[in-house]
Amino acid sequence: LYIVDFADTSIVITEPYFTFSSIQESMNEILFEEYQFQSVLRINAGSLSAHRYFHENNAELCCIVVDSGFSSTHIVPHCRGRKMKEGICRINVGGKLLTNHLKEIISYRQLHVMDETYVINQVKEDVCYVSQDFYKDMETAQLKGEDNTVMREYVLPDFSSIKKGFCKPREEMNFTGKYKTGEQILRLTNERFAVPEMLFHPSDIGIQEMGIPEALVNSINNMPEEMQPHFYKNIVLTGGNALFPGYRDRVYKEVRALAPVEYQVSVALPQNPVCYPWEGGKLLAENPDFEEMVVTREDYEENGHYVCEEKFDI
Amino acid sequence: QLLKSRQDINPSQACRVRSQDPNQRRVLDSATRQRRLTRQLEALEKDNFQDDPHASLPQLVKRLPQFDESNESGKRRKKTRGDHFKQRFRKNFQTLLEEEDLSVSEGPNYLTAFAEPSKFPQRHFCAVCGFPSNYTCVSCGARYCCVRCLGTHHETRCLKWTV
């Protein structure tokens, strides 16, 4: 379908924050020497998100991007298009940790699923949500029978008749006795909201780090005084973990509780948090400044890694 | 002070009745508990670079985004992935981190970007059922919420895999 001739194309590729120089150099080698791209831009995903955000909201000067992905969560302030390195905060909780934790607790309480990463990942995406009132949800989850609105039954795939797991709707759920059909079912009560709760309180598991709202406030407090209200007004949530239902409202509630009263707090959740940086990259490629930001192959062949270190703000 | 006395296995008593006599119960000290906790946290970080156990089943009708693409790529992946990783990634993350020697360089870097410990107190949950817990197992330090959960804990997990 897409037959791309690498020697004529330029590529925009994202990297995590603070990658090591050995990894950056390997990346340069792969892109220029193996694939022979015409020009390369290596950038952080958050910078692309910020670019996209500023494109929509022209009047704003600063924004703070919360990128919650597979391996970890990064909180990055941006001002006038540049990221502020002093404010970057990394929480080591990501989708991988949530799925692994869910695997462990299901394996202990119900069924051994330690090898089934994909299936449990699907369970997490279908069934987990972020609760707005943690202790109230905990109490509801402890009730028996119909009163327990939190409990859901999830049918596991068996790859012969049921190809993909799904969550049973409330009407069909069987509260009393055993299951009549031969399906394998997981009953999930407090795991539904306790697992995403780890994004907000990593100390629940024993990880001694701040959760997302606290780290946001902490990061903003490390910024100069006059910029702080601007940061509070422009919080952007991106990354796969932003897809949990209730995520945005919960972040807003906690940040509002921790932020000073005078400042206005507003949290933005784009339509598609996963592809938001990609859209930023698309806009950036159409930008006239793009040509100055990339490193061309000739540049690299003349000067080597040094030119990439200078130009790319990673 | 450690109460690590030898476990008397009394043949006349059934194994499930654990003796509550303080002389016969082994208690872990805080260093061991900390080590266990670190082990558990590290296990949570693992990457799961293994093949999907269902990859060899007959091709599914609808292509699902999560699962392996086709039988052939699954097999090919099996051959190359293990060797590939062992060969190219001999240095794991820790080694790379040490190589960078970030404590010397100035300015923000990977190590300074770490989130600090939270100001809020830690919440504890029962290791068995997941609801908020109030009590701690004397031997190993795990939390539990009610006597039933304590029983389950003693039967299944307490001191089963000690460091």
XYZ file of C-alpha atoms in Angstrom:
477
model
C 0.000 0.000 0.000
C 2.376 2.626 1.211
C 5.631 2.185 -0.610
C 7.929 4.698 0.897
C 11.328 5.449 -0.439
C 13.282 6.238 2.677
C 15.935 8.230 0.968
C 13.411 10.908 0.031
C 11.402 11.137 3.173
C 11.787 12.818 6.474
C 10.692 11.210 9.679
C 9.445 12.580 12.967
C 9.988 10.106 15.762
C 9.267 10.477 19.465
C 11.473 9.471 22.331
C 11.068 9.414 26.099
C 12.399 12.238 28.211
C 16.030 12.134 29.296
C 17.043 9.144 27.241
C 20.669 8.280 27.636
C 23.188 9.522 25.137
C 24.174 5.989 24.182
C 20.590 5.265 23.186
C 20.292 8.548 21.337
C 23.418 7.807 19.373
C 22.159 4.343 18.468
C 18.929 5.894 17.249
C 20.840 8.305 15.052
C 22.824 5.468 13.589
C 19.781 3.367 12.848
C 17.857 6.189 11.225
C 20.633 7.625 9.146
C 22.853 4.706 8.348
C 20.524 1.745 8.170
C 17.390 3.353 6.843
C 19.025 6.353 5.233
C 16.280 8.862 5.801
C 16.558 12.202 4.169
C 15.979 14.120 7.367
C 15.105 13.245 10.913
C 13.441 14.969 13.799
C 13.675 13.263 17.172
C 11.430 14.889 19.708
C 9.522 14.183 22.897
C 5.899 13.232 22.575
C 4.873 15.920 25.024
C 6.351 18.659 22.878
C 4.174 17.550 19.997
C 1.116 17.580 22.245
C 2.014 21.076 23.426
C 2.402 22.235 19.865
C -1.025 20.916 19.033
C -2.531 22.541 22.103
C -1.020 25.920 21.331
C -2.250 25.619 17.782
C -5.810 25.404 19.045
C -5.517 27.905 21.856
C -3.422 30.680 20.398
C -3.758 33.016 23.335
C -2.210 30.759 25.933
C 1.476 30.998 26.748
C 2.070 28.006 28.965
C 0.670 24.571 29.325
C 1.493 21.492 31.311
C 1.217 18.088 29.660
C 0.507 14.899 31.576
C 1.570 11.983 29.404
C 0.510 8.736 31.027
C 1.669 5.848 28.941
C 2.743 2.246 29.066
C 5.953 2.410 31.028
C 5.577 5.552 33.082
C 3.882 8.904 33.484
C 5.600 12.175 32.732
C 4.485 15.628 33.780
C 6.080 18.299 31.667
C 5.564 22.054 31.764
C 5.897 23.936 28.486
C 6.320 27.621 28.053
C 6.225 29.425 24.707
C 6.884 26.228 22.857
C 9.861 25.063 24.882
C 9.709 22.435 27.568
C 11.018 23.410 30.973
C 13.445 20.764 32.068
C 13.449 21.736 35.740
C 9.799 20.959 36.054
C 9.761 17.523 34.496
C 8.492 14.902 36.881
C 8.375 11.177 36.249
C 6.117 8.738 38.084
C 7.039 5.120 37.526
C 3.437 3.974 37.185
C 2.140 3.154 33.750
C -0.176 0.795 31.913
C 2.337 -2.023 32.248
C 2.311 -1.764 36.018
C -1.481 -1.636 36.156
C -1.840 -4.721 33.981
C 0.789 -6.654 35.928
C -0.864 -5.780 39.184
C -4.273 -6.811 37.888
C -2.772 -10.117 36.737
C -1.369 -10.751 40.198
C -4.526 -10.034 42.111
C -6.728 -12.040 39.774
C -4.238 -14.918 39.937
C -4.372 -14.881 43.696
C -8.103 -14.406 44.138
C -9.724 -16.199 41.240
C -7.914 -17.772 38.340
C -4.275 -18.167 37.342
C -3.688 -15.675 34.545
C -0.068 -14.714 34.959
C 0.779 -15.618 31.367
C -2.220 -13.946 29.796
C -0.997 -10.402 29.452
C -3.114 -9.581 26.414
C -6.325 -10.947 27.843
C -5.939 -9.082 31.102
C -4.989 -5.946 29.264
C -8.306 -6.232 27.487
C -10.078 -6.768 30.804
C -8.443 -3.664 32.188
C -9.514 -1.565 29.236
C -13.093 -2.832 29.230
C -13.939 -2.843 32.862
C -11.728 -0.527 34.911
C -12.691 3.018 35.688
C -11.492 5.830 37.914
C -13.757 6.372 40.900
C -14.717 9.839 42.032
C -15.223 8.883 45.648
C -12.919 6.070 46.598
C -14.214 5.075 50.016
C -17.846 5.256 49.010
C -17.162 2.948 46.079
C -15.323 0.603 48.411
C -18.375 0.382 50.636
C -20.702 -0.229 47.707
C -18.424 -2.970 46.449
C -18.744 -4.809 49.726
C -22.524 -5.136 49.563
C -24.119 -8.389 48.517
C -26.423 -9.106 45.636
C -28.252 -6.458 43.671
C -27.103 -3.514 45.794
C -23.565 -3.996 44.643
C -23.598 -1.763 41.571
C -19.837 -1.955 41.224
C -19.513 -5.653 40.514
C -19.228 -6.838 36.948
C -18.811 -10.253 35.436
C -16.350 -10.632 32.623
C -16.491 -13.615 30.277
C -13.055 -14.865 29.295
C -12.379 -15.938 25.716
C -11.923 -19.610 25.051
C -10.890 -19.169 21.406
C -13.323 -21.705 20.033
C -16.733 -20.125 20.453
C -15.855 -16.926 22.246
C -13.115 -15.175 20.352
C -12.780 -12.109 22.492
C -13.638 -11.504 26.101
C -16.516 -9.235 26.977
C -18.270 -7.845 29.983
C -21.727 -9.155 30.749
C -24.426 -6.524 30.940
C -26.053 -6.105 34.314
C -29.339 -7.776 33.368
C -27.738 -11.093 32.595
C -25.590 -11.305 35.671
C -26.103 -14.178 37.988
C -25.958 -13.034 41.593
C -26.896 -16.245 43.370
C -25.780 -19.778 42.479
C -23.288 -21.139 39.979
C -22.898 -20.469 36.297
C -25.033 -22.574 34.021
C -23.051 -22.294 30.826
C -19.509 -23.493 30.402
C -18.034 -20.014 30.312
C -15.142 -18.948 32.443
C -16.118 -15.857 34.334
C -14.202 -13.345 36.377
C -16.031 -11.454 39.066
C -14.552 -8.034 39.572
C -15.594 -5.735 42.378
C -13.038 -3.468 43.953
C -10.358 -4.284 41.353
C -12.332 -2.203 38.877
C -11.390 1.069 40.523
C -8.530 0.035 42.817
C -6.234 -0.639 39.880
C -6.489 2.823 38.211
C -6.308 4.307 41.710
C -2.627 3.479 41.579
C -2.123 6.331 39.152
C -3.357 8.706 41.825
C -1.848 6.971 44.865
C 1.172 4.798 43.992
C 1.665 4.364 47.727
C -1.280 1.922 47.744
C 1.097 -0.688 46.399
C 4.170 0.483 48.225
C 5.744 2.646 45.518
C 6.915 5.669 47.459
C 6.078 8.315 44.893
C 3.512 11.033 44.465
C 0.419 10.434 42.443
C -0.525 12.428 39.363
C -2.401 15.341 41.010
C 0.240 15.837 43.696
C 3.075 15.696 41.224
C 1.259 18.212 39.020
C 0.977 20.685 41.872
C 4.544 19.993 42.937
C 5.846 20.575 39.444
C 3.908 23.806 39.061
C 5.207 25.046 42.398
C 8.745 24.655 41.122
C 8.027 27.096 38.326
C 8.333 30.894 38.596
C 5.504 32.576 40.461
C 4.096 34.598 37.615
C 3.669 31.577 35.357
C 1.815 29.437 37.865
C -1.752 30.614 37.150
C -1.174 30.006 33.449
C -0.105 26.458 34.105
C -3.149 25.746 36.224
C -5.393 26.971 33.453
C -3.867 24.716 30.819
C -3.517 21.149 31.955
C -3.572 18.632 29.095
C -4.051 14.900 29.601
C -2.611 12.557 26.981
C -1.524 8.974 26.766
C -3.299 5.638 26.910
C -4.224 5.813 30.585
C -6.297 8.920 29.938
C -8.904 6.657 28.357
C -10.177 5.399 31.719
C -13.716 6.709 32.323
C -13.747 9.376 35.006
C -10.044 10.161 34.685
C -10.421 13.795 33.752
C -12.980 14.626 36.432
C -10.898 12.997 39.101
C -7.741 14.870 38.109
C -9.715 18.116 38.111
C -11.173 17.427 41.529
C -7.847 16.595 43.137
C -5.910 19.445 41.552
C -8.669 21.894 42.492
C -8.405 20.699 46.067
C -4.634 21.133 46.169
C -4.286 24.362 44.175
C -4.562 27.829 45.750
C -8.028 29.309 45.708
C -7.267 32.346 43.564
C -6.084 30.367 40.559
C -8.439 29.023 37.978
C -7.962 25.338 37.208
C -8.947 23.782 33.932
C -8.093 20.315 32.708
C -8.366 19.440 29.026
C -8.859 15.905 27.761
C -8.635 15.688 23.969
C -10.950 13.522 21.902
C -8.265 10.972 21.243
C -5.551 11.150 23.893
C -3.496 8.413 22.301
C -3.159 10.096 18.914
C -2.923 13.661 20.170
C 0.871 13.855 19.880
C 0.652 12.381 16.397
C -1.710 15.146 15.360
C 0.787 17.587 16.804
C 3.481 16.001 14.703
C 1.339 16.341 11.620
C 0.824 20.041 12.272
C 4.504 20.483 12.946
C 5.453 18.900 9.643
C 3.251 21.406 7.846
C 4.791 24.262 9.755
C 7.264 26.425 7.796
C 9.761 26.218 10.680
C 10.011 22.501 10.266
C 12.928 22.650 7.858
C 15.101 24.339 10.451
C 14.306 21.845 13.158
C 15.325 18.680 11.340
C 18.781 17.268 10.805
C 19.441 16.208 7.243
C 21.533 13.268 6.258
C 24.275 15.453 4.823
C 24.513 17.329 8.091
C 24.829 14.115 9.988
C 27.431 12.684 7.683
C 29.534 15.791 8.003
C 29.290 16.419 11.697
C 28.116 13.232 13.295
C 26.263 12.966 16.583
C 27.187 16.438 17.677
C 24.769 18.171 15.369
C 21.915 16.005 16.604
C 22.729 16.742 20.205
C 22.670 20.430 19.479
C 19.505 20.595 17.476
C 17.225 18.132 19.196
C 15.951 19.351 22.477
C 15.708 15.970 24.168
C 14.879 -8.777 68.794
C 14.023 -11.664 66.560
C 11.762 -14.512 67.444
C 13.152 -16.950 64.947
C 12.823 -20.255 66.682
C 12.747 -23.587 64.933
C 9.375 -24.797 63.789
C 8.235 -27.803 65.735
C 6.357 -30.101 63.450
C 4.020 -31.918 65.703
C 2.830 -35.011 63.850
C -0.299 -35.367 65.898
C -1.559 -31.932 64.975
C -2.908 -31.352 61.498
C -0.919 -28.865 59.475
C -3.754 -26.454 59.000
C -3.962 -25.694 62.675
C -1.170 -23.252 63.056
C 0.098 -22.974 66.575
C -0.487 -19.602 68.156
C 2.178 -20.248 70.729
C 4.689 -17.391 70.420
C 7.622 -19.762 70.687
C 6.627 -21.634 67.591
C 5.743 -18.790 65.241
C 8.360 -17.334 62.981
C 8.430 -13.592 62.628
C 10.218 -11.716 59.878
C 12.183 -8.644 60.746
C 11.725 -5.356 58.966
C 14.718 -5.765 56.665
C 13.354 -9.026 55.306
C 9.937 -7.473 54.897
C 11.430 -4.613 52.977
C 13.309 -7.017 50.748
C 10.135 -8.936 50.024
C 8.324 -5.749 49.146
C 11.096 -4.658 46.791
C 10.982 -8.048 45.116
C 7.248 -7.749 44.573
C 7.576 -4.266 43.132
C 10.286 -5.354 40.749
C 8.111 -8.204 39.584
C 5.455 -5.646 38.702
C 7.846 -3.844 36.406
C 8.677 -6.764 34.178
C 8.054 -6.435 30.510
C 6.434 -9.720 29.571
C 8.463 -10.342 26.461
C 6.964 -13.713 25.905
C 4.887 -15.131 23.123
C 1.180 -15.038 23.376
C 0.197 -18.521 24.606
C -2.728 -18.502 22.180
C -0.750 -17.586 19.100
C -0.657 -21.109 17.762
C -4.420 -21.564 17.775
C -6.304 -21.496 14.484
C -6.594 -18.151 12.810
C -9.371 -15.990 14.209
C -12.058 -14.752 11.868
C -12.013 -11.128 12.915
C -8.622 -9.606 13.292
C -8.239 -8.438 16.864
C -5.881 -5.561 17.640
C -4.459 -7.148 20.747
C -3.371 -10.541 19.560
C -0.493 -11.742 17.432
C -0.973 -11.059 13.757
C -0.539 -14.384 12.063
C 0.868 -17.809 12.646
C 3.990 -17.242 10.589
C 5.061 -14.071 12.305
C 4.453 -15.767 15.636
C 6.842 -18.554 14.722
C 9.385 -16.220 13.253
C 9.215 -14.119 16.331
C 9.874 -17.143 18.425
C 13.139 -17.801 16.685
C 14.509 -14.317 16.552
C 13.195 -12.687 19.675
C 15.020 -14.679 22.285
C 18.371 -14.640 20.545
C 17.938 -11.112 19.384
C 17.378 -9.776 22.832
C 20.123 -11.746 24.432
C 22.600 -10.633 21.869
C 21.799 -6.990 21.501
C 20.615 -6.116 24.954
C 23.319 -7.635 27.007
C 23.437 -4.499 29.000
C 20.272 -4.051 30.906
C 18.816 -0.824 32.105
C 20.832 -0.610 35.298
C 24.121 -0.872 33.473
C 23.151 1.824 31.027
C 22.117 4.066 33.866
C 25.420 3.629 35.613
C 27.306 4.228 32.432
C 25.684 7.563 32.011
C 27.077 8.642 35.332
C 24.431 11.268 35.779
C 25.424 12.390 39.224
C 28.338 14.223 37.688
C 26.439 16.221 35.107
C 24.595 19.351 36.057
C 21.096 20.345 35.320
C 17.987 18.252 35.200
C 18.463 14.696 34.062
C 16.899 11.280 34.429
C 17.629 11.002 38.119
C 16.401 14.442 39.135
C 13.111 13.914 37.368
C 12.011 11.345 39.909
C 8.785 12.050 41.745
C 9.242 12.451 45.457
C 7.452 10.441 48.125
C 3.917 11.527 48.693
C 2.981 13.836 51.523
C -0.173 11.860 52.184
C -0.078 8.814 54.433
C -0.020 5.409 52.854
C -3.325 3.523 52.644
C -3.338 -0.176 53.315
C -5.466 -2.824 51.697
C -6.112 -6.408 52.598
C -3.795 -8.732 50.708
C -6.575 -11.253 50.230
C -9.699 -9.366 49.234
C -8.505 -5.868 48.434
C -10.755 -3.868 50.732
C -9.338 -1.428 53.258
C -7.562 -3.310 56.007
C -7.002 -2.567 59.644
C -4.801 -5.370 60.915
C -1.360 -6.763 60.188
C -0.190 -10.370 60.130
C 2.288 -10.882 62.959
C 4.613 -13.159 61.044
C 5.048 -11.564 57.689
C 3.532 -8.112 57.856
C 0.781 -8.507 55.291
C -2.471 -6.659 55.883
C -5.850 -8.253 56.338
C -9.333 -6.998 57.046
C -11.141 -9.792 58.887
C -10.447 -13.120 60.545
C -11.577 -15.063 57.478
C -9.024 -13.308 55.323
C -6.394 -14.010 57.955
C -7.193 -17.708 57.707
C -6.879 -17.649 53.938
C -3.642 -15.754 54.223
C -2.109 -18.249 56.638
C -3.114 -21.171 54.485
C -1.884 -19.818 51.214
C 0.704 -17.162 51.429
C 2.186 -16.531 54.809
C 5.925 -17.208 54.726
C 5.608 -19.425 51.700
C 8.372 -17.844 49.704
C 10.677 -16.310 52.193
C 13.797 -14.547 51.051
